[in-house]
Coordinates of C-alpha atoms in Angstrom, one line a residue:
X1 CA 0.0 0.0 0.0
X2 CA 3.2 2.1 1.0
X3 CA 5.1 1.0 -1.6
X4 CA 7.9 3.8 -2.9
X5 CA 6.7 5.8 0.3
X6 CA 9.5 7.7 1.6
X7 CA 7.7 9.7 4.4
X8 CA 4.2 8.5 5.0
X9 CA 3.9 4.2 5.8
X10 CA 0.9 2.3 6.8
X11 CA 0.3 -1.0 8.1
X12 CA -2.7 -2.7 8.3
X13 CA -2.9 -4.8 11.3
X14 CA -6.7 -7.1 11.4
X15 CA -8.9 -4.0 10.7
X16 CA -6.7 -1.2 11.9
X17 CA -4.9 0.4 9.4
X18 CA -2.0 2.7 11.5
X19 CA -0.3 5.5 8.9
X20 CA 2.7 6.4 10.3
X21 CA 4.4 10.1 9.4
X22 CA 8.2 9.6 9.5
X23 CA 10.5 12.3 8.3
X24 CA 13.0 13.4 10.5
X25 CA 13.8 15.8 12.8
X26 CA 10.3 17.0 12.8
X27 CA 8.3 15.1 10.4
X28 CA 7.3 18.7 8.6
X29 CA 5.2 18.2 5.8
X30 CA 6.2 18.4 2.0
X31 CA 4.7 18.2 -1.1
X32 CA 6.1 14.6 -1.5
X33 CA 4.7 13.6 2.1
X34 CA 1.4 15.2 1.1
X35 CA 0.9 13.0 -1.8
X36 CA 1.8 9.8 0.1
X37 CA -0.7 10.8 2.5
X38 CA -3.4 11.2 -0.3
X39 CA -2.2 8.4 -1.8
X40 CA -2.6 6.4 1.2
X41 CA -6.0 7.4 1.7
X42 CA -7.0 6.4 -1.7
X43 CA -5.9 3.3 -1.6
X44 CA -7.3 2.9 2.6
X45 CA -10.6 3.7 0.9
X46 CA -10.1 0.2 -1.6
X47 CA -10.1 -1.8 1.5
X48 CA -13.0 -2.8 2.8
X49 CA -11.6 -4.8 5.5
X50 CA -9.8 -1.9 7.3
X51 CA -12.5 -0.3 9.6
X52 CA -10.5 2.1 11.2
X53 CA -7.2 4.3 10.9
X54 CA -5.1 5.4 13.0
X55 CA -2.6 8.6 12.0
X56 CA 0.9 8.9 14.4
X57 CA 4.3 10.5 14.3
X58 CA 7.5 8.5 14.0
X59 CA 9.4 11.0 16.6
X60 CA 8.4 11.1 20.4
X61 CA 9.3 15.2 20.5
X62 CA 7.2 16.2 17.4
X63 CA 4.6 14.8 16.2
X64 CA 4.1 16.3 13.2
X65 CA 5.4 20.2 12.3
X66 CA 3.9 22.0 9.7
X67 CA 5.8 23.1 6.1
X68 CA 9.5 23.6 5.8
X69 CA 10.0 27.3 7.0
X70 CA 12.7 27.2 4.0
X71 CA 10.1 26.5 1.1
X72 CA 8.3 29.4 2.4
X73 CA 10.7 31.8 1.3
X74 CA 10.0 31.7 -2.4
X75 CA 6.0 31.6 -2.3
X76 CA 4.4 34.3 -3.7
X77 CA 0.9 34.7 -3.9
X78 CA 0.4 32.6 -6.8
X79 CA 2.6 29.9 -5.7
X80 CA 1.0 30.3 -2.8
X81 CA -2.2 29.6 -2.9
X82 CA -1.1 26.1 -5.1
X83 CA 0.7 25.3 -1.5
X84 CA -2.5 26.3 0.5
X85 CA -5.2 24.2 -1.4
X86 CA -2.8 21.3 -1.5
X87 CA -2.4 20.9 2.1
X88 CA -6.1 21.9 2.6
X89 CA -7.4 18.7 0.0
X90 CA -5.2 16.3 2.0
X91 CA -6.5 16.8 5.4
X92 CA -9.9 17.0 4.0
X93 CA -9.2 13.9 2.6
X94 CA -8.4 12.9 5.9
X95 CA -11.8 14.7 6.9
X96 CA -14.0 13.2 4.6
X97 CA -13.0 9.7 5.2
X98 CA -15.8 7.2 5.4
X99 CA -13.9 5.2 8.6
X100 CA -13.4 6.3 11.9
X101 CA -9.7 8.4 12.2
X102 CA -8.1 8.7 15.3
X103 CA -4.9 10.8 15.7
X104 CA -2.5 9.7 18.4
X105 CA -0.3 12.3 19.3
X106 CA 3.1 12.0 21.2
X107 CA 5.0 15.6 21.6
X108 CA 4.5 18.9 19.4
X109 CA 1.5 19.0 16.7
X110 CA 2.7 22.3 15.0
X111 CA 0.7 24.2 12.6
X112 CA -0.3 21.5 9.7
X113 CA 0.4 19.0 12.7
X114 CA -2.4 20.3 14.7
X115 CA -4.6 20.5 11.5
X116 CA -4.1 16.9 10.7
X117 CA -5.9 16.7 14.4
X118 CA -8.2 18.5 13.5
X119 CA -9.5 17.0 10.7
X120 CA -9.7 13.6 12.3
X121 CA -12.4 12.2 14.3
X122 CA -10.9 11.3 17.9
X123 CA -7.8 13.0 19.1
X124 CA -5.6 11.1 21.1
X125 CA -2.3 12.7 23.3
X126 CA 0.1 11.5 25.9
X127 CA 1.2 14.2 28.8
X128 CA 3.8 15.5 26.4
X129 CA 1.6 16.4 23.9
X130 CA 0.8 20.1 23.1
X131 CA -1.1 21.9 19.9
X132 CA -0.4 25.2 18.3
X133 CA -0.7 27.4 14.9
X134 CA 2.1 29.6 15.4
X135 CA 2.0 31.3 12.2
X136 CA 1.1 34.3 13.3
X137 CA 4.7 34.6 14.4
X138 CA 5.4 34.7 11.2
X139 CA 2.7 37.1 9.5
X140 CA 1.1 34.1 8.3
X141 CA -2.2 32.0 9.1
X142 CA -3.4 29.1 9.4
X143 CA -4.2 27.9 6.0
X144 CA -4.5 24.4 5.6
X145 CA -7.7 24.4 7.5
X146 CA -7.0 25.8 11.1
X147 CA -9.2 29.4 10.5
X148 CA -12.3 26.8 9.6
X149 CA -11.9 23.5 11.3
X150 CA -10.7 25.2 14.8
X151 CA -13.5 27.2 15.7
X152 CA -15.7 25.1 14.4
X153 CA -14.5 21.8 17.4
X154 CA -13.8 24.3 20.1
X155 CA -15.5 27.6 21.3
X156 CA -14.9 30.1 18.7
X157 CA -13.1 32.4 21.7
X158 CA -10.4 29.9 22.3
X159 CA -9.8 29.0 18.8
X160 CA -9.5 33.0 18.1
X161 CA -6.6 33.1 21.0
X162 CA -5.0 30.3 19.7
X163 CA -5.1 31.6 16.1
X164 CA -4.6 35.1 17.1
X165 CA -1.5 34.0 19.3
X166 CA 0.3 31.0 17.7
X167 CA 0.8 29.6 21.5
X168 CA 0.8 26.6 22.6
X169 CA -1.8 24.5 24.2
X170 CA -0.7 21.7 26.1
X171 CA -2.9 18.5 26.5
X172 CA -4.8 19.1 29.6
X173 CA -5.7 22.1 28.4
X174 CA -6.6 20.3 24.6
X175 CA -8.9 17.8 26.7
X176 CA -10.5 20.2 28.5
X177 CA -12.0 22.3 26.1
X178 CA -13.0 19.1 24.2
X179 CA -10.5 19.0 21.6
X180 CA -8.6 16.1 23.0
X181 CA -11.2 12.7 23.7
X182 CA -8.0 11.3 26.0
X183 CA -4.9 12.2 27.6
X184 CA -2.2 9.0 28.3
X185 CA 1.4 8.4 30.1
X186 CA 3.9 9.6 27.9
X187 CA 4.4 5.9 25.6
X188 CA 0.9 4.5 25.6
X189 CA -0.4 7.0 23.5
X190 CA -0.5 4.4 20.6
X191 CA -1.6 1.5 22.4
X192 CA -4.9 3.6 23.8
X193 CA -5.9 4.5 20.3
X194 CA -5.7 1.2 19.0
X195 CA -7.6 -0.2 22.4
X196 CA -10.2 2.5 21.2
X197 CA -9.3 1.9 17.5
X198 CA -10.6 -2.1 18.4
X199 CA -13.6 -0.8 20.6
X200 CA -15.3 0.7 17.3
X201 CA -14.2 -1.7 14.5
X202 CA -16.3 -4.3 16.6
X203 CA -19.6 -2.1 16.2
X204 CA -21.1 -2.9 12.9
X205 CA -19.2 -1.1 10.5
X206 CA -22.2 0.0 8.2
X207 CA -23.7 2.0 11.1
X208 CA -20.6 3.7 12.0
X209 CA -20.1 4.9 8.8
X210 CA -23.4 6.1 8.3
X211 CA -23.1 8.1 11.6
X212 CA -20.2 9.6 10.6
X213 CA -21.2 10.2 7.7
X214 CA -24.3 11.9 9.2
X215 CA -22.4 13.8 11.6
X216 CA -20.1 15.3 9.0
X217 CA -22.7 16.3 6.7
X218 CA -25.0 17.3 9.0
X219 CA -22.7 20.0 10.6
X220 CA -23.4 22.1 7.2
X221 CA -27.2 21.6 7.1
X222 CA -29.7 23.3 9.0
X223 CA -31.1 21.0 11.6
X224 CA -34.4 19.9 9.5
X225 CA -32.2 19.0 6.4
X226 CA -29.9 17.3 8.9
X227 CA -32.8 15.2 11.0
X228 CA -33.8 14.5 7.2
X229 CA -30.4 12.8 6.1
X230 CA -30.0 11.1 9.4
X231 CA -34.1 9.2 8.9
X232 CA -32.9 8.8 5.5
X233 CA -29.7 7.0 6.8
X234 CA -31.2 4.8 9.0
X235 CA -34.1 3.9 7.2
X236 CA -31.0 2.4 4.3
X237 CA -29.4 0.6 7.0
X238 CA -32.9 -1.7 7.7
X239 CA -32.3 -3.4 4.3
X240 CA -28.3 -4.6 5.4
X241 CA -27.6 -7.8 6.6
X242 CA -25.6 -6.6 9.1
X243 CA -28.8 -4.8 10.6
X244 CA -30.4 -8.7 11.0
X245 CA -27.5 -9.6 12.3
X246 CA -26.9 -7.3 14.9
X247 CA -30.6 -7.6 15.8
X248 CA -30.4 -11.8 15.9
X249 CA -27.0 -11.5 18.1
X250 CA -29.0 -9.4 20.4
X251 CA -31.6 -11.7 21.2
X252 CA -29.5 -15.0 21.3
X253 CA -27.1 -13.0 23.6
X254 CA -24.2 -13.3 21.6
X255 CA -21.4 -11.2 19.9
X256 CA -22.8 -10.2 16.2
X257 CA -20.5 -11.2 13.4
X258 CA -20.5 -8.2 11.1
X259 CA -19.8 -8.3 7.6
X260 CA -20.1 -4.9 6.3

């Protein structure tokens, strides 16, 4: 799936597909890691057996920085705006995903590191663990999401201090204003995700997708529109086999075998 990747791996263990970011010192992201991740994520979306995915960093300091500072040098506004939209479409391919993402983060999620969080579904972070979109320190913004995606997961206040500040914002302080689902010792960080990671690839995979589906789409909808998808949703999932199966398991008190 990986293969010629120099930046971005993935290995699929059972279900749980774990995409790994490796490009030291601090696994900033270039255009060639950028199109592994897309590529990763288009080929993820071929197997049907992988139920959930898992993104980590290969360092325990940084977890993922954001563009080389160097490349910025020579942007211009043209060039620029190329450099936006391509990190924008990867994470919303990230985003848009039709399985579960978690992101397990161990040590500094900087700039485009903290957007990859934030366009996944469950955030995990060890103690070390801290978030931030400094580019404000350097008369930039946030532009591969972090102006949209921010304010939209946390109150809009705290995502304007963040935004307006570039500081950091260290775990605790992630969890607490619901950013983070789960702070970990330092080193379990990976082993929690994939305990959660198992917890959901157990639940009948139609429905989660569905929901998450829902959810996603629904965030853009007015609330009748969105009530209407969700009836419309369910009312699909009736006709799956997984529904029966899930329904049989129940009543014979046993664990349901999905398909998907």
């Amino acid at each position: 799936m990986d293969k010629g990747n120099e930046f971005v791996k993935c290995q699929i263990e059972e279900n749980i597909a774990v995409v790994t970011i490796d490009r030291p010192p601090v696994n900033a992201l270039n255009p060639q890691a950028l199109m592994e991740f897309q590529s990763i994520f288009d080929n993820l979306a071929k197997e049907p057996k992988v139920l959930v995915v898992i993104i980590t960093g290969g360092g325990k300091k940084v977890f993922v920085a954001g563009a080389d500072i160097d490349s910025l040098r020579a942007e211009t506004p043209e060039t620029g705006l190329v450099t936006n939209l391509r990190f924008q479409d990867t994470f919303t391919k990230i985003a848009n995903f039709y399985r579960p993402v978690i992101c397990a983060v161990s040590g500094l999620a900087i700039g485009g590191g903290f957007e990859i969080a934030m366009a996944c579904d469950i955030v995990i972070a060890d103690t070390n663990a801290s978030f931030s979109c400094p580019e404000v320190n350097l008369s930039l913004i946030a532009a591969g999401g972090g102006t949209q995606r921010l304010p939209r997961q946390i109150p809009v206040a705290k995502a304007k201090e963040l935004l307006f500040t570039g500081r950091k914002m260290k775990a605790e302080e992630a969890e607490k204003v619901g950013f983070v689902n789960q702070v970990v010792p330092v080193g379990e960080v990976l082993n929690a995700a994939k305990a959660l990671a198992k917890q959901i690839a157990s639940r009948g995979p139609i429905a989660v997708a569905m929901t998450k589906r829902c959810i996603n789409q629904g965030l853009d909808l007015p609330l009748k529109e969105g009530l209407q998808l969700e009836a419309a949703e369910s009312a699909s999932n009736f006709g799956t086999a997984d529904f029966i199966e899930g329904v049989d398991a129940f009543f014979a008190k046993k664990a349901p075998e999905f398909k998907g």
